[in-house]
Amino acid sequence: QTYTPKGINMNPVNLLNRYICARYPVIAILSHEESRVLTEINKLAKQKIHSARVIKWTITDGLVEETKEGTKKYDNTSEPAEALSQILENKFALISTDSGSKAKTAQPSIFYVICDLHHMLNDAMIVRQLRDIANKFQNNTDNLILISPSMQIPTDLEKTVAVIDYPLPDMEELSTILKKCETDLPDKVKINLDGDARDLVTRSLQGLSSFEASSTLLSAVVATGELGASAVPHIVAEKAQIIKKSGVLEFFDTSVTMQNVGGLKILKDYANIQRLSFSENARNEGIDTPKGVLFVGVPGVGKSLFAKAVAGGELPLLRMDVGALMGGLVGQSEANMRSALKVAEAVSPCVLWVDEIEKSLGTNDLDGGTSSRVFGTLLTWMQETKASVYVVATANDAKMLKPELLRRFDDIFWVDLPNASSRREIFEIHLTKRNKPVSLITDELINATWGFSGAEIEKVVKASVKAAYFAGKKLTTDCLIENAKEIVPIQKTMGEKINELRRWAKERARFAAEPLEEQVIQTTSSTRKVRIEE
């Protein structure tokens, strides 16, 4: 048999077919979806080019074959060593041949599918048997296919086993699952998949197995009474379980939206455009999927809050703590990073938040090169990944970051201290949150909090509400101003550092909002303005 590929296609089924036709004797398929992979293997076996039998082994059933007459179970094959021994001795031929006869009866090919053998690859006997089978199958048309969720290939088999990383269902498969769910629902269930709703639901299913996708859709229908965009929050919640089980990333509540962020109008408009860039319509128009954004600014100006708001309650928000990924064993840190990135890809589209990135991936040459290797893994992934993972990183001092990392982000934004209009919005958010009237916000209060960060304004509101409560009085503007005087703003404690960062950002970053206005200083005889250093 010959196989002439018409083009490069990395579809796992086509890749498996190519490996079989190219006479790879042992093929390892990495997947949690055993039944889905087995279905595709059985389809391949029925193709005329193969016309193969499929014999499956599990530790519970031994070797089993589905025939026209029914399920045929082979005796004494529950032990893996015995099953591999019988495969090696070719005890499953349909017709015995006479070794003395010149005429040989052609035997159909056999796909031996072995499930979960990865638990036994530290056994020298099993490894030796696999090598013997590989040597034998190089001269016939049989194949040994190993299916496992993960596999550490022993050095003895590295040059023998071809590995296929079988991905989770793609958009086309998920669309088929959604259509099947739509068809199977009772007539009384409302279906609302008009406009962008169908694409939104399908994309939100990315990262789930076919079984998880079907189950989650039905669960969402039960919860909402319809099949539509309202299913998305339930799908996101299901993805949260996947993240928690992985242990390498932290799932954050995505209830924070742009309504919780005061000011930063330029950045809000930018984030809305980036979120729309993930849609199917945007891709059809040739718009590239955005890679990520870096927020630079002093502590307390809302970088982390905005990173949460980018997800907007529509996308899963994952937080990567690079320090927590660092392990004590050689290669463990890099493996943890790869595992975390793989989880992020599995639940895409999502937002991957890396807080204070300069502290974990900045200039550090004192750890034996571990940070550099982890850094390199992240850089390569950001450059090459095709998954819809939007990286949102924050940094207090971007000068500590290496140029090659800065280049990976679509944009870098400087988040300055809030100006007058932004401070007003921040006061409104925190007063409304505590059921206090926004009429307390006056020009005098806004001027009194010049140079305050968003976190310091929140502190003013908290302290004032507490003081008024224990004094048995209503909250007043004077109370807010008095408590503001008790706080030394970050503009005074870190003025030189902030001005230095402003100069850096002026040439290298975009501004997230209008700059901090001139300070108004009231005296008994006059009013003067103090210009901040640019």
Short mmCIF file of C-alpha atoms in Angstrom, two decimals, residues 296 358 363 395-403 406 497 500-501 503-505 508:
data_model
loop_
_atom_site.label_atom_id
_atom_site.label_comp_id
_atom_site.label_asym_id
_atom_site.label_seq_id
_atom_site.Cartn_x
_atom_site.Cartn_y
_atom_site.Cartn_z
CA VAL A 296 2.47 49.72 33.79
CA GLU A 358 8.61 42.09 36.74
CA THR A 363 16.20 40.50 35.38
CA ALA A 395 4.03 45.77 36.31
CA ASN A 396 5.00 48.49 38.74
CA ASP A 397 8.37 49.05 37.07
CA ALA A 398 8.57 47.99 33.43
CA LYS A 399 12.25 48.98 33.27
CA MET A 400 13.01 45.68 34.99
CA LEU A 401 11.46 43.72 32.12
CA LYS A 402 13.53 42.43 29.25
CA PRO A 403 12.90 43.93 25.78
CA LEU A 406 7.84 43.72 26.05
CA LYS A 497 9.99 57.56 41.02
CA GLU A 500 10.87 58.86 36.20
CA LEU A 501 8.30 56.24 35.11
CA ARG A 503 9.29 59.90 31.31
CA TRP A 504 9.83 56.21 30.42
CA ALA A 505 6.18 55.80 29.43
CA ARG A 508 7.42 53.65 25.11
#
